[in-house]
Amino acid sequence: MKSLFVPIDYQRHTDSVVQCAGSLANQFGAEIILFHCFQLPLVSAETSYTQYPIEQLYEDNLIALDNIKHKLLDTEENKIEVRSLVKPGFPGASILEEAKQNNCDLILMTSSQKSKLGEIFIGSTSVYVARHSKIPVLSIPENFSYKFIKRILISISPQTIFHEHYLYAIKQFRESYKAQTELMSIFSKEEENKKNNLDEWRKALNISTECVHYFKREKGHVSDSIKNTATFGDADLLITFPQKHSLLEKVFQENITKELVLHSSRPLLTINE
């Protein structure tokens, strides 16, 4: 990985994602791009014309990002390249656009937890990016302290078809950290015939059968089973592959990606098709 894209929102948990970005940049020999997107107030026909100081907003945000940059570079072990980027727009779409234009290999974001009501009506930029990005996204829990990655847990849905492009990010983490890797999948009774899909993943990653875990789907949320398995197995990194759903499925089925992004206690790497 050569370039890490780090959106910054200046919240109290910004330090967590910046710390992780610095450690990963050292591990991979990558540069860091700090990015902030500011939104201009919407002007309607009923409101009077107002001149917004866009240049001042640019300057103020660049100064704020540079302060974060210097704090990161002042850390003795962080001998890395860091640059700052500021742009007006809507956060989710701007993050995807700029990360793509800058040929970034990984997006790092904090997963700010919300109340249940907030999750329903407001959602999360982190969830939007994790579900729509063509670039792998690493979601960092609030107040998380980075530690060396020794164990990786990959959660694979029975519906997830193996593709070679999934392997790049997985191998980057696995080989760089020499991490032990395990696979898990949760099957319903109707999905028993899809267990061969997991065997294809096992062979592609050269993982022994002892590191492959099948779970019968019980009552309760699938996301809870995944989080519990990661916790009990002491995983340092959880990897999932967001599934596309129809409108009806979005209404009546659990959004596993959203639950994991917002509530996982482990860093979550999401890789889309």
XYZ file of C-alpha atoms in Angstrom:
273
model
C 0.000 0.000 0.000
C 1.417 3.322 -1.085
C -1.201 5.896 -0.101
C -3.577 6.155 2.888
C -6.540 8.548 2.719
C -7.616 9.886 6.121
C -10.776 12.048 6.335
C -10.681 14.360 9.376
C -13.751 15.846 11.081
C -11.965 17.390 14.120
C -14.036 15.355 16.582
C -12.610 14.126 19.873
C -11.836 10.698 18.388
C -9.683 12.114 15.559
C -6.517 11.153 17.467
C -7.410 7.440 17.212
C -7.541 7.333 13.423
C -4.468 9.591 13.051
C -2.460 7.346 15.365
C -3.516 4.259 13.407
C -2.713 5.981 10.104
C 0.795 6.839 11.305
C 1.447 3.282 12.460
C 0.124 1.770 9.227
C 2.104 4.249 7.103
C 5.266 3.177 8.906
C 4.397 -0.482 8.465
C 3.617 -0.204 4.736
C 5.979 2.658 3.822
C 2.972 4.672 2.625
C 2.160 8.374 2.473
C -0.810 9.867 4.309
C -3.329 12.288 2.819
C -5.271 14.198 5.487
C -8.585 15.356 4.062
C -11.312 17.648 5.320
C -14.558 18.417 3.503
C -16.477 21.499 4.600
C -20.070 22.155 3.641
C -21.282 25.551 2.526
C -24.731 26.604 3.812
C -27.480 26.030 1.275
C -29.021 29.230 -0.069
C -32.690 29.248 -1.097
C -34.741 31.867 -2.933
C -36.245 32.956 0.378
C -32.894 33.781 1.972
C -30.932 36.919 1.307
C -27.638 36.704 -0.552
C -24.647 36.159 1.687
C -21.009 36.224 0.695
C -19.360 33.200 2.280
C -15.613 33.557 2.969
C -14.608 30.428 1.037
C -10.937 31.385 0.857
C -10.866 31.894 4.617
C -12.523 28.511 5.153
C -9.870 26.884 2.970
C -7.072 28.609 4.863
C -8.471 27.831 8.319
C -8.958 24.162 7.493
C -5.507 23.818 5.959
C -4.018 25.300 9.128
C -6.017 22.845 11.238
C -4.874 19.887 9.106
C -1.270 21.109 9.189
C -1.417 21.151 12.986
C -2.476 17.502 12.918
C 0.241 16.797 10.356
C 2.998 18.354 12.487
C 1.773 16.531 15.583
C 1.968 13.275 13.633
C 5.421 14.006 12.243
C 6.716 15.042 15.677
C 6.240 11.473 16.826
C 9.761 10.102 16.666
C 8.993 6.865 14.825
C 6.771 8.499 12.240
C 9.268 9.202 9.443
C 6.549 9.420 6.831
C 5.181 11.740 4.174
C 1.977 13.599 5.012
C 0.040 16.108 2.917
C -3.201 18.013 3.493
C -6.215 18.401 1.230
C -9.316 20.571 1.736
C -12.451 20.715 -0.405
C -16.032 22.017 -0.123
C -18.835 19.551 -0.699
C -20.795 16.715 0.854
C -18.539 14.494 3.009
C -19.448 10.998 1.794
C -19.327 11.708 -1.935
C -16.239 13.948 -1.600
C -14.306 11.282 0.304
C -14.988 8.691 -2.396
C -14.124 11.105 -5.203
C -10.882 12.443 -3.732
C -9.612 9.049 -2.601
C -10.129 7.751 -6.135
C -8.530 10.783 -7.812
C -5.473 10.487 -5.572
C -5.112 6.749 -6.335
C -5.288 5.834 -2.663
C -5.054 2.208 -1.575
C -6.906 2.491 1.733
C -9.372 4.871 3.411
C -9.185 5.188 7.201
C -12.174 6.545 9.104
C -13.401 6.752 12.663
C -16.684 4.998 13.335
C -18.529 7.488 15.507
C -21.244 5.678 17.446
C -24.762 7.109 17.484
C -27.903 6.428 19.433
C -30.379 4.017 17.844
C -32.545 6.981 16.855
C -29.547 8.710 15.310
C -28.661 5.589 13.350
C -32.160 5.404 11.877
C -32.620 9.044 10.900
C -29.109 10.400 10.479
C -26.917 7.470 9.513
C -23.171 7.854 9.317
C -20.611 9.058 6.794
C -18.454 6.106 7.867
C -21.229 3.663 6.980
C -21.866 5.366 3.617
C -18.190 5.203 2.665
C -17.784 1.598 3.861
C -20.751 0.472 1.770
C -19.996 2.406 -1.426
C -16.216 2.732 -1.708
C -14.372 0.761 -4.382
C -11.267 1.296 -2.244
C -10.934 -0.817 0.944
C -12.081 1.089 4.044
C -10.635 0.642 7.532
C -13.079 1.824 10.216
C -11.433 2.610 13.558
C -13.555 2.441 16.742
C -13.769 5.506 18.964
C -10.979 5.804 21.541
C -9.165 2.830 19.995
C -5.447 2.463 20.739
C -3.468 0.967 17.876
C -1.691 -2.327 18.474
C 0.337 -4.612 16.250
C -1.883 -6.920 14.195
C -1.288 -10.548 15.185
C -4.666 -12.131 14.443
C -7.038 -11.461 11.530
C -10.612 -12.746 11.366
C -12.309 -12.767 7.952
C -16.103 -13.032 8.068
C -17.583 -14.312 4.817
C -21.285 -14.432 4.010
C -22.505 -17.574 2.220
C -23.610 -15.230 -0.594
C -20.132 -13.764 -1.080
C -18.612 -15.109 -4.278
C -14.823 -15.327 -4.303
C -13.000 -12.782 -6.507
C -9.262 -12.354 -6.934
C -9.442 -8.585 -6.311
C -10.534 -9.240 -2.716
C -7.130 -10.712 -1.973
C -4.930 -7.646 -2.480
C -5.801 -5.757 0.711
C -6.057 -8.971 2.742
C -2.579 -10.090 1.695
C -1.133 -6.627 2.344
C -2.156 -6.830 5.989
C -1.521 -10.523 6.412
C 1.941 -10.598 4.886
C 3.171 -7.296 6.308
C 2.184 -8.236 9.859
C 2.761 -12.002 9.496
C -0.652 -12.319 11.099
C -2.488 -15.543 11.849
C -5.626 -15.595 9.712
C -8.926 -17.370 10.352
C -12.150 -17.607 8.351
C -15.688 -17.711 9.689
C -19.115 -17.967 8.106
C -22.628 -18.131 9.534
C -25.037 -20.397 7.651
C -28.761 -20.857 7.783
C -30.226 -24.303 7.131
C -31.025 -23.256 3.544
C -27.430 -22.182 2.913
C -25.691 -25.439 3.852
C -24.952 -26.160 0.181
C -22.822 -23.002 -0.083
C -20.097 -24.145 2.287
C -17.878 -24.906 -0.695
C -17.564 -21.144 -1.233
C -15.592 -20.880 1.995
C -13.280 -23.689 0.923
C -12.361 -21.673 -2.178
C -11.370 -18.768 0.073
C -9.355 -21.109 2.290
C -7.368 -22.460 -0.642
C -6.744 -19.001 -2.129
C -5.368 -17.732 1.193
C -3.550 -21.002 1.965
C -5.282 -21.395 5.316
C -5.509 -24.744 7.110
C -8.910 -26.323 7.738
C -8.392 -25.876 11.498
C -8.623 -22.100 10.961
C -12.011 -22.265 9.239
C -15.100 -21.940 11.444
C -18.711 -22.655 10.490
C -21.559 -21.417 12.644
C -25.225 -22.301 12.453
C -27.396 -19.245 12.248
C -29.402 -18.900 15.443
C -31.881 -16.330 16.661
C -30.439 -12.868 17.063
C -28.346 -10.610 14.873
C -25.588 -12.007 12.671
C -23.484 -8.933 13.476
C -23.527 -9.848 17.180
C -22.191 -13.327 16.395
C -19.408 -11.828 14.274
C -18.458 -9.304 16.975
C -18.483 -11.980 19.668
C -16.301 -14.315 17.598
C -13.803 -11.497 17.005
C -13.757 -10.669 20.722
C -13.441 -14.232 22.021
C -10.826 -15.026 19.385
C -8.882 -11.888 20.317
C -8.793 -10.698 16.696
C -6.852 -7.494 16.044
C -8.514 -6.915 12.661
C -11.945 -7.930 11.363
C -12.521 -8.134 7.588
C -15.942 -8.246 5.887
C -17.437 -7.852 2.425
C -20.585 -5.670 2.271
C -23.514 -7.244 0.458
C -25.841 -5.416 -1.921
C -29.516 -5.566 -0.942
C -32.814 -4.803 -2.594
C -35.078 -2.120 -1.138
C -37.211 -4.710 0.667
C -34.139 -6.422 2.087
C -32.869 -3.073 3.368
C -36.158 -2.551 5.185
C -36.624 -6.011 6.705
C -33.118 -7.455 7.053
C -30.324 -6.528 9.402
C -27.712 -4.212 7.874
C -24.648 -6.143 9.005
C -22.125 -3.663 7.588
C -23.768 -0.745 9.375
C -23.881 -2.610 12.691
C -20.236 -3.621 12.450
C -18.990 -0.178 11.375
C -20.811 1.544 14.237
C -20.417 -1.034 16.992
C -17.394 -3.266 16.408
C -14.745 -2.980 19.132
C -12.139 -4.122 16.586
C -10.865 -2.228 13.539
C -13.046 -3.252 10.600
C -11.759 -3.583 7.038
C -14.562 -3.569 4.458
C -13.882 -4.588 0.854
C -16.574 -4.092 -1.789
C -16.988 -5.846 -5.122
